[in-house]
Tab-separated table of C-alpha atoms and ligand atoms in Angstrom:
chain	number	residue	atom	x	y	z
A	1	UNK	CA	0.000	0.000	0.000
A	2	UNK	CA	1.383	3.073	-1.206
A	3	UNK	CA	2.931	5.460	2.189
A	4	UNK	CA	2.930	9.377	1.693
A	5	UNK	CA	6.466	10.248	1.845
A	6	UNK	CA	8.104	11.735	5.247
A	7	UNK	CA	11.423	13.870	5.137
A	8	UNK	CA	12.795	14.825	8.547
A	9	UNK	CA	16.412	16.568	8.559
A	10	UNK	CA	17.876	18.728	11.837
A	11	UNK	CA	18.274	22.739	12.000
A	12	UNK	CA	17.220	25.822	10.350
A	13	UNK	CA	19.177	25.406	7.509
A	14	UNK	CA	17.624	21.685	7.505
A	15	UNK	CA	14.622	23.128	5.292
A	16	UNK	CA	16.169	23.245	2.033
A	17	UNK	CA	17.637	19.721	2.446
A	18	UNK	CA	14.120	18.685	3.297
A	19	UNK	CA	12.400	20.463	0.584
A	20	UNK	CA	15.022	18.402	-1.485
A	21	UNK	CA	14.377	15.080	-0.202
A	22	UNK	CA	10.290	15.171	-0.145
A	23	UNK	CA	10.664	16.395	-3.938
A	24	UNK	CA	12.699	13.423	-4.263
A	25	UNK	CA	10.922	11.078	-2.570
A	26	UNK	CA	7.626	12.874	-4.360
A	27	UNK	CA	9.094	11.860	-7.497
A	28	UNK	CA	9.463	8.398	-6.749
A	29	UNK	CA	13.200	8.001	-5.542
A	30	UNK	CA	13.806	5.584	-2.762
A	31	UNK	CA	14.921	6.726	0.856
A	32	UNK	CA	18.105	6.183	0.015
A	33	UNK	CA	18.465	8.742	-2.716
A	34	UNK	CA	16.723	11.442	-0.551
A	35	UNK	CA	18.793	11.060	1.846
A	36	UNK	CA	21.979	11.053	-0.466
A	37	UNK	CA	20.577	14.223	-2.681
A	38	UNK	CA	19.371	15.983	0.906
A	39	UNK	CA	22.975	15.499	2.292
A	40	UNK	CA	24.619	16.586	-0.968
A	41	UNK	CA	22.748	19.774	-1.234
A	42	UNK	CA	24.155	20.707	2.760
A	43	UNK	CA	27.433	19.375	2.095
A	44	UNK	CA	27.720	21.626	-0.892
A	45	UNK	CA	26.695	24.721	0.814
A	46	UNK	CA	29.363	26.894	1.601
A	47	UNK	CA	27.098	28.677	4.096
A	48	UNK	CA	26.662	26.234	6.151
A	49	UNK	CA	29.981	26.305	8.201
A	50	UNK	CA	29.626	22.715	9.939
A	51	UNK	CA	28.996	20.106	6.942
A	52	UNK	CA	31.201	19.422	3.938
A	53	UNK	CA	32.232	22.703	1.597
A	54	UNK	CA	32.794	25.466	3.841
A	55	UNK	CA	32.459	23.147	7.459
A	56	UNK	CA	35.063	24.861	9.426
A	57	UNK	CA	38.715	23.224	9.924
A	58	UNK	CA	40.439	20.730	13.066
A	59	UNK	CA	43.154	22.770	14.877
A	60	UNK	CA	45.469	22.071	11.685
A	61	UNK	CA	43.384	24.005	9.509
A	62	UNK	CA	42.067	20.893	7.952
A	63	UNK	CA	38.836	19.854	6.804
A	64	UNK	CA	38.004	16.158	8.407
A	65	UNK	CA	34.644	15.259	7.243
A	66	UNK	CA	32.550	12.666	8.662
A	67	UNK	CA	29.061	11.481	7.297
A	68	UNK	CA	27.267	7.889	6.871
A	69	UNK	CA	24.041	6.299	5.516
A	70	UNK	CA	21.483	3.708	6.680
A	71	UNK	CA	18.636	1.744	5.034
A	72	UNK	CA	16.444	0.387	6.882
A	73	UNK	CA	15.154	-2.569	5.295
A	74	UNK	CA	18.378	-4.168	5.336
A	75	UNK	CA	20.710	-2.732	8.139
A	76	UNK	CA	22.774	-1.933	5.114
A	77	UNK	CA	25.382	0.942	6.398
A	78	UNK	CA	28.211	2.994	4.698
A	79	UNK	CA	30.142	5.175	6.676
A	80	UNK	CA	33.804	7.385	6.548
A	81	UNK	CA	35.342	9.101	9.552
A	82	UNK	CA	38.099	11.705	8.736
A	83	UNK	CA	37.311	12.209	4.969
A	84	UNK	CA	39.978	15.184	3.936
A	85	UNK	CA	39.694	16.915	0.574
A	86	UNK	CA	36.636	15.500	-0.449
A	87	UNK	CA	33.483	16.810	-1.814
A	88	UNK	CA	30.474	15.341	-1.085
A	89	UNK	CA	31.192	12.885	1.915
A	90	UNK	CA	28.040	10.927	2.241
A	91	UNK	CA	28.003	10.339	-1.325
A	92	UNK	CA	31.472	8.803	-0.480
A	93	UNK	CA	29.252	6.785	2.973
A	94	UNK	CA	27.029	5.261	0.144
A	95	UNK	CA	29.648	3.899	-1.988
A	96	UNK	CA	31.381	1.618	0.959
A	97	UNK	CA	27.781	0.388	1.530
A	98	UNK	CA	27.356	-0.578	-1.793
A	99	UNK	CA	31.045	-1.597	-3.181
A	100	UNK	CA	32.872	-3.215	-0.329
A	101	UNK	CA	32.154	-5.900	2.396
A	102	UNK	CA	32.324	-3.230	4.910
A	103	UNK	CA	30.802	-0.432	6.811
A	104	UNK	CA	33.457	2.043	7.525
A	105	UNK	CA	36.497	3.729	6.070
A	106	UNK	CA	38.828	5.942	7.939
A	107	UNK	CA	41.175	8.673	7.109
A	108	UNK	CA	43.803	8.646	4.071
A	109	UNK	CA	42.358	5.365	2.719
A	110	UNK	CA	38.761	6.692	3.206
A	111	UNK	CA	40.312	9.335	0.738
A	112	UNK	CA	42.219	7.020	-1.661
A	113	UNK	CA	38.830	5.039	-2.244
A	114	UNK	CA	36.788	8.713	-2.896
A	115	UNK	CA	39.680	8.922	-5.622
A	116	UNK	CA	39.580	5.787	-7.010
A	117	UNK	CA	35.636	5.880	-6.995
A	118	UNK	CA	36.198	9.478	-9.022
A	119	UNK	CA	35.632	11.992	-6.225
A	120	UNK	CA	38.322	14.493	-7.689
A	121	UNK	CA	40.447	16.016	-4.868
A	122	UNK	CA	38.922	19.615	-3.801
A	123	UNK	CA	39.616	22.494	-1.186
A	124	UNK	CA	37.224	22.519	1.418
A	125	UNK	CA	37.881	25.693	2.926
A	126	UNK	CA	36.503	28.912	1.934
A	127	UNK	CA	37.770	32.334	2.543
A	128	UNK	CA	35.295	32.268	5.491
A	129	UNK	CA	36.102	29.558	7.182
A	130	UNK	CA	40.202	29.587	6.049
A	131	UNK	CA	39.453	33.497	8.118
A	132	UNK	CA	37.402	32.156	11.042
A	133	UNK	CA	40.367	29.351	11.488
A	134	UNK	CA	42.827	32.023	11.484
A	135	UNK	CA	41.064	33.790	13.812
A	136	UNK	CA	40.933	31.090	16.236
A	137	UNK	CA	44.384	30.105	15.683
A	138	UNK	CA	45.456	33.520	16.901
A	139	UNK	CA	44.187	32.283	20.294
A	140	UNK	CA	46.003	29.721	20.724
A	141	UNK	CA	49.706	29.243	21.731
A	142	UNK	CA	52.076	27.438	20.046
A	143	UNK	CA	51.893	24.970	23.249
A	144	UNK	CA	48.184	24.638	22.840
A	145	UNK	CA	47.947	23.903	19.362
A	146	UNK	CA	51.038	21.333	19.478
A	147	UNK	CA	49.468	19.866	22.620
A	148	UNK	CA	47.166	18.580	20.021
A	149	UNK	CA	49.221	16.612	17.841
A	150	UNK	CA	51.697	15.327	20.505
A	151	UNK	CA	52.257	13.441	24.073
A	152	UNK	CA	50.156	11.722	26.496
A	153	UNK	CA	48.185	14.600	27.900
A	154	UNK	CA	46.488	15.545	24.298
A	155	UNK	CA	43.010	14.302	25.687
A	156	UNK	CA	42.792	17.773	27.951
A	157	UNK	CA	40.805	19.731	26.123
A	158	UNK	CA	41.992	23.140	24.251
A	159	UNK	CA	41.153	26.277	24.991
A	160	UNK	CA	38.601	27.713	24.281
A	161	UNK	CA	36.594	24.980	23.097
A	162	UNK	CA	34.355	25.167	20.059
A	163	UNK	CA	31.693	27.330	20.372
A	164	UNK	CA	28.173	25.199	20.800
A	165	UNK	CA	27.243	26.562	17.086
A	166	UNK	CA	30.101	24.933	15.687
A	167	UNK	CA	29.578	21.507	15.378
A	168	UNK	CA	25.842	21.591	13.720
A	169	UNK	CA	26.175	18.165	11.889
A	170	UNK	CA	22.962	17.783	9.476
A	171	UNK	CA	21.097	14.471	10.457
A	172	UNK	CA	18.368	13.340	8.368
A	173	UNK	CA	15.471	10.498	7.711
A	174	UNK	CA	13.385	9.733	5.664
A	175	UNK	CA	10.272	7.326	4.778
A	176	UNK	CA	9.449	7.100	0.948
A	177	UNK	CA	6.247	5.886	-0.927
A	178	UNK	CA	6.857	2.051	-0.803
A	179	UNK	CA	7.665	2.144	3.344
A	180	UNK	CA	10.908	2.340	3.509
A	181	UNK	CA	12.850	4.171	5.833
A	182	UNK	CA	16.485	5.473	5.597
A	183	UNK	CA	18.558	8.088	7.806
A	184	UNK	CA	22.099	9.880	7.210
A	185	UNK	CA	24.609	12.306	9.003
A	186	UNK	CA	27.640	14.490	7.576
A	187	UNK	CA	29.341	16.750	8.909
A	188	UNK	CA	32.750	18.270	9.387
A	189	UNK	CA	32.181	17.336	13.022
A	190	UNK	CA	33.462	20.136	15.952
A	191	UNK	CA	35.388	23.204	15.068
A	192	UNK	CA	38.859	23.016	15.554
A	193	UNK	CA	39.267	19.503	16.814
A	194	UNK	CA	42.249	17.580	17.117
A	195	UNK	CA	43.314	15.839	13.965
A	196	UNK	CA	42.206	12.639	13.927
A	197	UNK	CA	39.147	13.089	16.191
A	198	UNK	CA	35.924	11.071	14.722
A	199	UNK	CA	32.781	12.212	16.191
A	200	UNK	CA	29.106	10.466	16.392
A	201	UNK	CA	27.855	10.981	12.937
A	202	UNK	CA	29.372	8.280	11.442
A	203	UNK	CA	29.099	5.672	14.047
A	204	UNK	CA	26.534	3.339	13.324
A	205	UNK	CA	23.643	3.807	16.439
A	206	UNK	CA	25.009	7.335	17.649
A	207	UNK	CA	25.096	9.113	14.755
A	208	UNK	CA	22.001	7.491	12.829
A	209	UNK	CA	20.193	4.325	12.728
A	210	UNK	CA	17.283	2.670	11.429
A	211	UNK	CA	15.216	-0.441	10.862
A	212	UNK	CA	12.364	-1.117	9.039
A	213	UNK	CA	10.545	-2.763	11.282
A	214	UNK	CA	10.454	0.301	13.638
A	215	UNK	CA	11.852	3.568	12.558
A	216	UNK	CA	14.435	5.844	12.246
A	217	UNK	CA	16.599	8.583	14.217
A	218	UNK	CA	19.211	10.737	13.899
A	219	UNK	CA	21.240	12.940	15.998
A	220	UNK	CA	23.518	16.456	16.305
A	221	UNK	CA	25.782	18.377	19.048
A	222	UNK	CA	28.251	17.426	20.935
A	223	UNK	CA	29.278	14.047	19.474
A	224	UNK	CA	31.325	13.090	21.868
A	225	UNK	CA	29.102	12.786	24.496
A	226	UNK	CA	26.391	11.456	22.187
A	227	UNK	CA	28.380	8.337	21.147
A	228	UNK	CA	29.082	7.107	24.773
A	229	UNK	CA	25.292	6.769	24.991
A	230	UNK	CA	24.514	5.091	21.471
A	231	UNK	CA	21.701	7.921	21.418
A	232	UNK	CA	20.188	7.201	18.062
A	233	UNK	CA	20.168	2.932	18.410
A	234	UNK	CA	18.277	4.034	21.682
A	235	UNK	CA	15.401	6.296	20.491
A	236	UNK	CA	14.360	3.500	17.627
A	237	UNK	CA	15.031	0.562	20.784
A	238	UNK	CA	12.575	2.730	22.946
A	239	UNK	CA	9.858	3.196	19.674
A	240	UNK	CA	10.018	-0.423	19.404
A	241	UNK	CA	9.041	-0.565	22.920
A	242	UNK	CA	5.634	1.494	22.378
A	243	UNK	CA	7.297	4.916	23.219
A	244	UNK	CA	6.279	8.040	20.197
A	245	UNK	CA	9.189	9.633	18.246
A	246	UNK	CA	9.047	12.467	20.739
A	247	UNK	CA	8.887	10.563	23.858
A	248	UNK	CA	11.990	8.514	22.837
A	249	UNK	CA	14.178	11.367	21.657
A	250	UNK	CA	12.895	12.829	25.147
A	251	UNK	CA	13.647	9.891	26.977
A	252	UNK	CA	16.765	9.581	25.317
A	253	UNK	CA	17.976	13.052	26.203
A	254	UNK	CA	16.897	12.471	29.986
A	255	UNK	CA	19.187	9.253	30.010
A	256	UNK	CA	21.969	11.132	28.791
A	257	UNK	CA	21.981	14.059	31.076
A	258	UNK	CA	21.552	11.815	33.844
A	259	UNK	CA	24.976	10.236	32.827
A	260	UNK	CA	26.785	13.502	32.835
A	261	UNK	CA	28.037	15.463	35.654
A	262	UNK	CA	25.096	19.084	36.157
A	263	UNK	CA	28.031	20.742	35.564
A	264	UNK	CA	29.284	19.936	32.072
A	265	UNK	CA	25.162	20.330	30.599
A	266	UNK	CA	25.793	23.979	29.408
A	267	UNK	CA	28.795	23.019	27.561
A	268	UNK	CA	27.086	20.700	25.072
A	269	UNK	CA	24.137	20.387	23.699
A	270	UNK	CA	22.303	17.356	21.908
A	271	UNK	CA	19.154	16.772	19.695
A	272	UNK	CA	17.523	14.126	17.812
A	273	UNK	CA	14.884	13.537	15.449
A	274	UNK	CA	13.011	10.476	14.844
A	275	UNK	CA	10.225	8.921	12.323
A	276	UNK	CA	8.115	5.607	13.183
A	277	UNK	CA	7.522	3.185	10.093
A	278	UNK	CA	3.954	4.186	10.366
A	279	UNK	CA	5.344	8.137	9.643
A	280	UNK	CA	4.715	9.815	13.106
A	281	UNK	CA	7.620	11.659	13.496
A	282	UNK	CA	9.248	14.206	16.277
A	283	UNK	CA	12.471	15.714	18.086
A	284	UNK	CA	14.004	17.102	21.124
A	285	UNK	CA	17.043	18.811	21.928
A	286	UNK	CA	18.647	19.624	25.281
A	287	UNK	CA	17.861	23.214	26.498
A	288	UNK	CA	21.147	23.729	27.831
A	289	UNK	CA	24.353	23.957	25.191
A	290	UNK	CA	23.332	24.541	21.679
A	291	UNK	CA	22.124	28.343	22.196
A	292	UNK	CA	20.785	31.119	23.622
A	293	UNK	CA	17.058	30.835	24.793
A	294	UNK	CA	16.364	33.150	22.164
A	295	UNK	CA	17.784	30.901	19.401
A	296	UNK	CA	16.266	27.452	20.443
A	297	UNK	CA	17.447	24.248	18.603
A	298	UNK	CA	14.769	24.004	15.404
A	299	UNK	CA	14.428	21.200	13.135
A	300	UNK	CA	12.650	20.654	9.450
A	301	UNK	CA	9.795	18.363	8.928
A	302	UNK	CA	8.603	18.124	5.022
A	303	UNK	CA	5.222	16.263	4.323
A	304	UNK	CA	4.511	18.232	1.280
A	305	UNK	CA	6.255	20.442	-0.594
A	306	UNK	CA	7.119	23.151	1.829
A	307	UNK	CA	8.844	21.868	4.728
A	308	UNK	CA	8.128	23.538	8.256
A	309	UNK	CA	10.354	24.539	11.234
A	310	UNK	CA	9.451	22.627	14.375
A	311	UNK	CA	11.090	23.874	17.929
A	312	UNK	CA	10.534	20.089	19.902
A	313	UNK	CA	11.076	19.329	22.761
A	314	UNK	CA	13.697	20.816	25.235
A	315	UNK	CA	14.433	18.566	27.758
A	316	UNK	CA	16.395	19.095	31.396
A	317	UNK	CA	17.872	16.781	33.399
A	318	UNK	CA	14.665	17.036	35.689
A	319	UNK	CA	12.052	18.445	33.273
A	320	UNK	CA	11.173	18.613	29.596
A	321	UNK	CA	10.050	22.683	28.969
A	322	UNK	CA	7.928	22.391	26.246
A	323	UNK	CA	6.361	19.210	24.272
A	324	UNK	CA	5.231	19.452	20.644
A	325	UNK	CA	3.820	16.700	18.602
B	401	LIG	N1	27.849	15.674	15.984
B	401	LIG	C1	28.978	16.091	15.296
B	401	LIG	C2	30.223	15.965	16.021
B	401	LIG	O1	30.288	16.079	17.220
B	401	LIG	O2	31.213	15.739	15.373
């Protein structure tokens, strides 16, 4: 029985990737190709400063991209952590699904198969974000930025850390006409990282993860917290136990925060979005982290042509402030 189609994607600037992936899945493409053509659009935004072209640099000055893609009939997965000088990263995710016997590629060799799958080699950086990393760079010391790259102490964090609107990874799912659900992430993961660092969005169950049989989810912020908690294999786990999209990303959230010291919650925020099989879909972000009150976390929901901005839930450790949907 035919399904109307469902795109979901995180943020603000998630409309236009939405827009994209209903029109796809309105013209018949599977989940898959949504998602793929979604992502692509965001990755080749240089406006967006935390996904693909334009996503702002590690502490090198180097683009590391991360991004992966799920289907959900199958479980089949493609994912790359530390993609450099690459266009188009979870085009790249979508590849390892579908032409080797594995799930993930890393680093230099993630970037030798882009090549020898014909991703050309491009700059990443734009004057912006080559300008904002200079910026930042002047705030370092020599010390600080070596004590990335070197000795046993390189786990302490730098300072100052990212700022919480610099790691705004685009997560995204969708349901197309024939029931089938999909999800993605990509992102250039936190500004200013060390080199090296892999985040949540393309680990399998943090980042993104879907079945069939249940739904879909997919996360943003601070993805090293995220990926401790497996936050996105947990809000379809919960739907599968009778819970709505909204009260799993909410319950998720709760678990989290209740794993974290109350002192670290303003220095990260978290959200998720989620779709059942049946297409009931919602989010929730943590209030604390991500922004001011005045710029609370937003996501895109697309039913129809025009996608619309949704504010979810924001949850506490003790309360959730507002519930939508
Ligand atoms: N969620 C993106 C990151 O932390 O890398």
């Amino acid at each position: 029985m035919p399904v109307e189609p469902v795109f979901l994607a995180t943020w603000r600037f998630g409309v236009d990737a939405a827009r994209v992936g209903w029109k796809a899945l309105h013209d018949g493409h599977s989940a898959l190709d949504a998602i793929e053509a979604a992502g692509n659009l965001t990755e080749e935004d240089p406006a967006v400063n935390s996904v693909g072209y334009g996503g702002l640099p590690n502490a090198a000055g180097e683009v590391e991209l991360d991004a992966a893609i799920m289907n959900g009939a199958d479980h089949a997965a493609g994912s790359v952590g530390g993609l450099c000088r690459t266009r188009r990263p979870i085009s790249v995710a979508r590849r390892v699904m579908e032409k080797t016997p594995h799930v993930m590629l890393v680093g230099d060799n993630a970037m030798l198969f882009a090549r020898k799958e014909g991703f050309p080699e491009a700059n990443l950086l734009t004057d912006e974000s080559r300008q904002r990393y200079e910026e930042w760079r002047k705030t370092q010391t020599d010390s600080d930025v070596a004590h990335f790259d070197l000795g046993p102490t390189s786990h302490v964090p730098p300072k100052p850390l990212a700022t919480p609107d610099d790691h705004d990874t685009i997560g995204l799912c969708a349901l197309d006409a024939h029931g089938n659900l999909a999800v993605g992430c990509t992102t250039s993961g936190m500004a200013w990282k060390v080199p090296g660092r892999v985040g949540d969005s393309p680990i399998i169950g943090s980042g993104l993860y879907v079945d069939n049989e249940i739904g879909g989810a997919a996360g943003t912020g601070h993805g090293d917290e995220m990926m401790k908690a497996c936050v996105s294999y947990r809000v379809v786990m919960l739907m599968e136990r009778g819970l709505t999209p909204t009260e799993a990303c909410v319950e998720t959230l709760r678990y989290l925060l209740r794993k974290r010291p109350p002192k670290l919650h303003n220095h990260y925020g978290a959200a998720l979005i989620a779709i059942r099989k049946d297409g009931l879909y919602g989010g929730a972000s943590t209030y604390s982290g991500f922004h001011a009150p005045d710029r609370l976390w937003q996501w895109a929901s697309a039913t129809s042509e025009e996608p619309v901005l949704n504010e979810g839930c924001y949850v506490t450790r003790e309360t959730t402030l507002k519930m939508l949907g």
